[in-house]
Short mmCIF file of C-alpha atoms in Angstrom, two decimals:
data_model
loop_
_atom_site.label_atom_id
_atom_site.label_comp_id
_atom_site.label_asym_id
_atom_site.label_seq_id
_atom_site.Cartn_x
_atom_site.Cartn_y
_atom_site.Cartn_z
CA MET A 11 -29.26 -9.35 -3.56
CA ALA A 12 -29.66 -12.80 -2.05
CA SER A 13 -32.72 -13.50 0.08
CA GLY A 14 -32.54 -17.28 0.48
CA THR A 15 -34.22 -18.86 3.51
CA PRO A 16 -31.02 -20.58 4.86
CA VAL A 17 -29.16 -17.28 5.03
CA GLN A 18 -32.10 -15.57 6.72
CA ALA A 19 -32.50 -18.40 9.25
CA THR A 20 -28.82 -18.20 10.14
CA ALA A 21 -29.13 -14.46 10.51
CA VAL A 22 -32.02 -14.87 12.94
CA LYS A 23 -30.01 -17.29 15.07
CA THR A 24 -26.99 -15.03 15.29
CA CYS A 25 -29.10 -11.86 15.53
CA VAL A 26 -25.98 -9.71 15.72
CA PHE A 27 -26.91 -7.46 12.83
CA LEU A 28 -30.44 -6.86 14.14
CA HIS A 29 -29.21 -4.10 16.49
CA LEU A 30 -30.02 -1.63 13.76
CA LEU A 31 -31.86 -3.18 10.85
CA VAL A 32 -34.93 -4.83 12.38
CA PHE A 33 -37.89 -2.62 11.64
CA ALA A 34 -41.60 -3.07 12.40
CA ALA A 35 -43.90 -2.30 9.48
CA GLU A 36 -46.39 0.42 10.41
CA SER A 37 -48.18 0.33 7.09
CA ALA A 38 -48.95 -2.27 4.44
CA LYS A 39 -48.38 0.27 1.70
CA GLU A 40 -46.07 -1.04 -1.00
CA GLY A 41 -43.23 1.05 -2.32
CA GLY A 42 -39.87 1.00 -4.03
CA LEU A 43 -37.82 0.96 -0.82
CA TYR A 44 -35.00 -1.56 -0.36
CA MET A 45 -32.58 -2.21 2.50
CA TRP A 46 -29.93 -4.90 2.74
CA ILE A 47 -26.65 -5.90 4.33
CA ASP A 48 -23.95 -6.26 1.69
CA SER A 49 -21.84 -9.38 1.46
CA ASN A 50 -18.73 -7.83 3.05
CA GLN A 51 -20.63 -6.74 6.15
CA ALA A 52 -22.47 -10.07 6.33
CA ARG A 53 -19.16 -11.95 6.30
CA THR A 54 -17.98 -9.90 9.31
CA LEU A 55 -21.21 -10.46 11.21
CA ILE A 56 -22.33 -14.01 10.52
CA GLY A 57 -19.59 -15.58 8.41
CA PHE A 58 -21.64 -15.79 5.20
CA GLU A 59 -20.50 -13.72 2.25
CA GLU A 60 -23.93 -13.02 0.78
CA ASP A 61 -26.20 -10.00 0.58
CA ILE A 62 -29.01 -10.23 3.18
CA LEU A 63 -32.28 -8.58 2.19
CA ILE A 64 -34.05 -6.66 4.97
CA VAL A 65 -36.70 -4.63 3.13
CA SER A 66 -38.02 -5.31 -0.37
CA GLU A 67 -40.57 -3.09 -2.13
CA GLY A 68 -41.36 -1.44 1.19
CA LYS A 69 -42.10 -4.77 2.93
CA MET A 70 -40.10 -6.36 5.72
CA ALA A 71 -38.38 -9.69 5.27
CA PRO A 72 -40.23 -12.49 7.15
CA PHE A 73 -37.41 -13.11 9.65
CA THR A 74 -37.85 -9.59 11.11
CA HIS A 75 -41.47 -10.03 12.21
CA ASP A 76 -40.87 -11.46 15.66
CA PHE A 77 -38.40 -8.91 16.97
CA ARG A 78 -39.27 -9.33 20.65
CA LYS A 79 -38.33 -13.01 20.74
CA ALA A 80 -35.22 -12.33 18.67
CA GLN A 81 -34.16 -9.58 21.07
CA GLN A 82 -34.29 -11.98 24.02
CA ARG A 83 -31.73 -14.20 22.28
CA MET A 84 -29.70 -11.33 20.92
CA PRO A 85 -26.12 -11.21 22.23
CA ALA A 86 -24.28 -7.95 22.71
CA ILE A 87 -22.37 -6.64 19.71
CA PRO A 88 -18.84 -8.08 19.96
CA VAL A 89 -15.78 -6.07 20.91
CA ASN A 90 -14.21 -6.31 17.47
CA ILE A 91 -17.20 -4.73 15.68
CA GLN A 92 -16.92 -0.96 15.93
CA HIS A 93 -19.53 -0.02 13.36
CA MET A 94 -22.34 -1.46 11.26
CA ASN A 95 -23.09 -0.79 7.59
CA PHE A 96 -26.32 -1.26 5.74
CA THR A 97 -27.34 -0.17 2.25
CA TRP A 98 -30.61 1.40 1.18
CA GLN A 99 -32.18 2.66 -2.02
CA ALA A 100 -35.45 4.15 -3.22
CA THR A 101 -36.27 2.98 -6.74
CA GLY A 102 -38.43 4.51 -9.44
CA GLN A 103 -40.11 7.86 -8.85
CA VAL A 104 -41.18 7.15 -5.27
CA GLU A 105 -39.58 9.37 -2.62
CA TYR A 106 -38.94 8.34 0.97
CA PHE A 107 -37.72 10.44 3.88
CA TYR A 108 -35.97 9.25 7.02
CA GLU A 109 -35.33 10.61 10.51
CA PHE A 110 -33.03 9.34 13.24
CA GLN A 111 -35.08 10.29 16.28
CA ALA A 112 -32.76 8.84 18.92
CA LEU A 113 -29.07 7.98 19.03
CA ARG A 114 -28.45 7.59 22.73
CA SER A 115 -26.09 5.64 24.98
CA LEU A 116 -27.51 4.57 28.33
CA ASP A 117 -24.02 3.86 29.71
CA LYS A 118 -21.96 6.89 28.80
CA ASP A 119 -19.05 5.85 31.02
CA VAL A 120 -18.59 2.82 28.74
CA MET A 121 -19.73 4.02 25.32
CA GLY A 122 -20.61 7.37 23.81
CA ASP A 123 -23.77 8.06 21.82
CA PRO A 124 -24.02 6.08 18.56
CA THR A 125 -22.98 7.98 15.46
CA VAL A 126 -24.21 8.02 11.86
CA ASN A 127 -22.37 9.09 8.70
CA VAL A 128 -25.44 10.79 7.19
CA PRO A 129 -27.57 13.75 8.30
CA GLN A 130 -30.09 12.71 10.94
CA LEU A 131 -32.92 13.97 8.72
CA GLY A 132 -32.97 13.52 4.96
CA MET A 133 -34.22 11.65 1.89
CA VAL A 134 -33.45 8.05 1.04
CA PRO A 135 -31.24 8.26 -2.08
CA HIS A 136 -32.22 6.74 -5.42
CA LYS A 137 -28.79 5.17 -5.78
CA PRO A 138 -27.52 2.41 -3.45
CA SER A 139 -25.91 4.24 -0.51
CA VAL A 140 -24.23 2.99 2.66
CA VAL A 141 -25.35 4.17 6.07
CA GLN A 142 -22.86 3.49 8.85
CA ILE A 143 -23.75 3.38 12.53
CA GLY A 144 -20.76 3.71 14.86
CA PHE A 145 -20.41 2.46 18.44
CA PRO A 146 -17.75 4.65 20.11
CA CYS A 147 -16.42 2.70 23.08
CA LEU A 148 -14.55 5.06 25.37
CA GLY A 149 -11.89 2.55 26.39
CA ASN A 150 -12.05 3.52 30.06
CA GLN A 151 -13.39 0.20 31.34
CA ASP A 152 -14.64 -3.22 30.34
CA GLY A 153 -18.38 -3.57 30.16
CA VAL A 154 -21.57 -3.82 28.14
CA ALA A 155 -23.27 -0.59 27.16
CA ALA A 156 -26.98 -0.32 26.42
CA PHE A 157 -28.06 2.09 23.69
CA GLU A 158 -31.01 3.19 21.59
CA VAL A 159 -31.26 3.72 17.85
CA THR A 160 -34.65 4.97 16.74
CA VAL A 161 -35.23 5.68 13.07
CA LEU A 162 -38.34 5.96 10.96
CA VAL A 163 -38.99 6.13 7.22
CA MET A 164 -41.89 8.13 5.74
CA ASP A 165 -43.34 8.56 2.29
CA ALA A 166 -43.83 11.92 0.60
CA GLU A 167 -47.25 12.32 2.28
CA GLY A 168 -45.80 11.88 5.77
CA ASN A 169 -47.09 8.35 6.30
CA ILE A 170 -44.75 6.20 8.40
CA ILE A 171 -43.58 3.24 6.38
CA LEU A 172 -40.97 1.70 8.69
CA ARG A 173 -39.88 2.33 12.26
CA THR A 174 -37.67 0.65 14.83
CA PRO A 175 -39.67 -1.02 17.61
CA HIS A 176 -40.66 1.31 20.45
CA ASN A 177 -38.21 1.34 23.39
CA ALA A 178 -35.93 -1.17 21.68
CA ILE A 179 -32.64 -1.47 23.58
CA PHE A 180 -29.44 -2.84 22.06
CA PHE A 181 -26.10 -3.74 23.64
CA LYS A 182 -22.43 -3.28 22.79
CA THR A 183 -19.46 -4.97 24.47
CA CYS A 184 -16.59 -2.58 25.15
CA GLN A 185 -13.08 -3.31 26.35
CA ARG A 186 -10.64 -1.27 28.35
CA VAL A 187 -7.70 -0.07 26.30
CA LYS A 188 -4.91 -2.53 27.07
CA CYS A 189 -2.57 -1.94 24.16
CA PRO A 190 0.01 0.77 25.02
CA GLY A 191 -1.01 3.85 23.10
CA GLY A 192 -4.36 2.34 22.12
CA CYS A 193 -5.59 1.09 18.75
CA ARG A 194 -6.76 3.65 16.22
CA ASN A 195 -9.00 3.52 13.14
CA ALA A 196 -11.31 0.89 14.65
CA GLY A 197 -8.40 -1.42 15.49
CA PHE A 198 -8.97 -4.06 18.16
CA CYS A 199 -6.66 -4.84 21.06
CA ASN A 200 -6.43 -8.63 21.18
CA ASP A 201 -5.59 -10.94 24.09
CA ARG A 202 -1.89 -10.59 23.33
CA GLN A 203 -2.22 -6.82 23.81
CA VAL A 204 -1.44 -6.25 20.15
CA CYS A 205 -3.62 -4.20 17.84
CA ASP A 206 -5.52 -6.11 15.16
CA CYS A 207 -6.02 -3.54 12.42
CA THR A 208 -8.97 -3.26 10.07
CA ASP A 209 -8.47 -3.54 6.33
CA GLY A 210 -6.45 -0.66 4.93
CA PHE A 211 -4.55 0.22 8.12
CA TYR A 212 -1.34 -1.01 9.74
CA GLY A 213 1.24 -0.04 12.35
CA PRO A 214 1.63 -0.69 16.09
CA HIS A 215 -1.49 1.41 16.77
CA CYS A 216 -3.17 0.96 13.34
CA GLU A 217 -2.22 4.58 12.83
CA LYS A 218 -0.94 4.21 9.27
CA ALA A 219 -3.13 3.93 6.21
CA LEU A 220 -2.25 1.75 3.24
CA CYS A 221 -2.45 3.28 -0.22
CA ALA A 222 -2.03 1.17 -3.36
CA PRO A 223 -0.46 2.47 -5.46
CA ARG A 224 1.67 4.22 -2.86
CA CYS A 225 1.75 8.00 -2.57
CA LEU A 226 4.60 9.57 -4.56
CA ASN A 227 6.55 12.83 -4.34
CA GLY A 228 6.08 13.21 -0.61
CA GLY A 229 2.32 12.57 -0.63
CA LEU A 230 0.73 11.43 2.65
CA CYS A 231 -1.62 8.44 2.81
CA VAL A 232 -4.38 9.53 5.21
CA SER A 233 -6.88 6.74 4.60
CA PRO A 234 -6.92 3.61 2.44
CA GLY A 235 -6.50 4.70 -1.18
CA MET A 236 -6.42 8.45 -0.42
CA CYS A 237 -3.27 10.57 -0.71
CA ILE A 238 -2.84 14.20 0.32
CA CYS A 239 -0.43 15.71 -2.20
CA PRO A 240 2.17 18.40 -1.49
CA PRO A 241 2.02 21.69 -3.41
CA GLY A 242 2.77 21.23 -7.09
CA TYR A 243 1.48 17.66 -7.38
CA TYR A 244 -1.88 16.01 -7.96
CA GLY A 245 -3.42 12.70 -9.01
CA ILE A 246 -4.66 9.62 -7.17
CA ASN A 247 -1.15 8.92 -5.87
CA CYS A 248 0.42 12.40 -6.37
CA GLY A 249 2.23 11.10 -9.43
CA LYS A 250 1.44 14.10 -11.63
CA ALA A 251 3.26 17.43 -11.44
CA ASN A 252 1.39 20.71 -11.80
CA CYS A 253 3.67 22.53 -14.24
CA THR A 254 3.09 26.21 -14.87
CA THR A 255 5.55 26.21 -17.77
CA VAL A 256 5.48 24.18 -20.97
CA CYS A 257 8.12 21.58 -21.79
CA HIS A 258 9.23 21.96 -25.42
CA ASN A 259 10.40 19.48 -28.04
CA GLY A 260 8.58 16.54 -26.49
CA GLY A 261 9.80 17.07 -22.94
CA THR A 262 7.81 15.76 -19.95
CA CYS A 263 7.19 17.68 -16.74
CA PHE A 264 8.22 15.55 -13.74
CA HIS A 265 8.59 18.26 -11.08
CA PRO A 266 7.10 21.76 -10.81
CA GLY A 267 9.19 23.91 -13.13
CA LYS A 268 11.41 21.03 -14.31
CA CYS A 269 11.25 18.97 -17.49
CA PHE A 270 12.65 15.61 -18.50
CA CYS A 271 14.09 16.19 -21.97
CA PRO A 272 14.33 13.68 -24.84
CA ALA A 273 17.67 12.90 -26.47
CA GLY A 274 19.09 15.89 -28.32
CA PHE A 275 17.61 18.61 -26.10
CA GLU A 276 18.47 20.24 -22.80
CA GLY A 277 17.63 23.27 -20.70
CA PRO A 278 14.97 23.90 -18.01
CA HIS A 279 12.21 23.55 -20.60
CA CYS A 280 14.04 21.44 -23.22
CA GLU A 281 14.34 24.52 -25.37
CA ILE A 282 18.06 24.11 -26.15
CA GLY A 283 19.19 21.72 -28.88
CA LYS A 284 22.21 19.51 -28.25
CA CYS A 285 24.71 18.32 -30.91
CA ARG A 286 27.60 15.89 -30.42
CA GLN A 287 29.82 17.98 -32.73
CA PRO A 288 29.68 21.76 -32.90
CA CYS A 289 27.96 23.36 -35.86
CA ARG A 290 30.36 25.01 -38.30
CA ASN A 291 30.30 28.21 -40.28
CA GLY A 292 27.95 29.97 -37.87
CA GLY A 293 25.30 27.18 -37.79
CA LYS A 294 22.97 26.80 -34.80
CA CYS A 295 22.18 23.44 -33.18
CA THR A 296 18.46 22.59 -33.33
CA GLY A 297 18.69 19.23 -31.54
CA ARG A 298 19.33 15.58 -32.34
CA ASN A 299 22.68 16.46 -34.03
CA LYS A 300 21.00 18.75 -36.56
CA CYS A 301 22.21 22.25 -37.33
CA LYS A 302 20.38 25.20 -38.81
CA CYS A 303 22.84 26.58 -41.35
CA PRO A 304 23.31 30.20 -42.49
CA LYS A 305 22.96 31.16 -46.14
CA GLY A 306 25.64 29.61 -48.28
CA PHE A 307 26.11 26.43 -46.22
CA LEU A 308 24.32 23.14 -45.77
CA GLY A 309 24.75 19.65 -44.26
CA ASP A 310 24.17 18.26 -40.75
CA LEU A 311 27.05 20.38 -39.43
CA CYS A 312 26.86 23.21 -42.03
CA SER A 313 30.21 22.05 -43.39
CA LYS A 314 29.24 22.16 -47.06
CA GLY A 315 29.15 25.41 -48.96
CA TYR A 316 27.57 26.40 -52.27
CA ARG A 317 27.52 29.36 -54.76
CA GLY A 318 31.22 30.00 -55.10
CA SER A 319 32.42 28.47 -51.92
CA VAL A 320 33.44 24.90 -51.29
CA MET A 321 31.03 23.30 -53.73
CA SER A 322 31.90 25.83 -56.47
CA ALA A 323 35.58 25.04 -56.10
CA THR A 324 34.86 21.37 -56.24
CA SER A 325 32.77 21.76 -59.38
CA THR A 326 35.52 23.82 -61.15
CA LYS A 327 38.11 21.17 -60.42
CA HIS A 328 36.24 18.57 -62.46
CA LYS A 329 34.97 20.88 -65.24
CA VAL A 330 35.72 19.76 -68.89
CA HIS A 331 36.93 22.64 -71.14
CA THR A 332 35.20 22.90 -74.51
CA PRO A 333 37.22 25.03 -77.07
CA SER A 334 35.50 27.82 -78.94
CA PRO A 335 35.26 27.75 -82.81
CA LYS A 336 38.02 30.33 -83.04
CA GLU A 337 40.28 28.23 -80.85
CA ALA A 338 39.50 25.22 -83.01
CA ASP A 339 40.46 27.02 -86.26
CA GLU A 340 43.66 28.22 -84.75
CA GLY A 341 44.46 24.64 -83.93
CA LYS A 342 44.06 23.54 -87.57
CA ASN A 343 46.12 26.33 -89.32
CA PRO A 344 49.81 26.67 -88.67
CA PRO A 345 50.84 29.82 -86.97
CA GLU A 346 52.21 32.67 -89.08
CA THR A 347 56.02 33.27 -89.04
CA ASN A 348 58.53 35.74 -90.45
CA TYR A 349 60.60 32.90 -91.76
CA ILE A 350 60.27 31.64 -95.36
CA LEU A 351 59.74 27.92 -95.34
#
């Protein structure tokens, strides 16, 4: 968090962000309470992309001490700023509790009551958390609305640590809706009567959210980076199918109940093997041009036999005959005859 004097001095001069974050210290008690404006919000408000420290160790930053003079120079919150973010955190074992005592618009025909994205009564979290204050312009007329935001922070014993100044009034500039159909999602209708959309939204009325990566399989992008998936799909961009059945033989589920099969397999669940040539002799294809052969046959297509079949016949054809001793003797002695030689 940056707390340099030049940034703080610039912040005092602009005073835009003080509509919410300027607190008066009611106690000198030190604590592990921190509040700051993050760099993104600071860039929107004052043009500097640096964190601006408001409260450190339970003590206010020096530029917040003279709130009354600052309020006299404070302009109304511009039309294009629809909400304000600040970050707070309680460190260590110290516990702090907060209460929004007043969120009230004094010009309800121009702006509704300010809103907050947290419960109006609770505990300051121990992790950095964003609190957003919204300024809901009604869009019925141009004008400047006065409003109150009263919040206090207490320690675990009920002692008030910080509180907005008593009867502090802030102002918000609102503009009549001039763009046909209006601008949604905090979009701003510019002088050309065209909606300028906030980051993450687009469309003629800023009605469409931008998701990256985009939502797949019919998913609906409802806010930046958030997809609502149709039945059967899940994941950050609905890219994963929720399969109730298992894909076999290395298949991949790409749609509920459907599998993408590798080469050599087919069927709803890749359970059927596929061979380019049919298996012979009663063999069964097991995939990738391989056959499961019955007894007596082998080979990729079960085309080779053994034990008296094809291989036996082949072996007999090339067999060398060895004569027995009796046949050898008969070959040496001349055969007997009835004729006298």
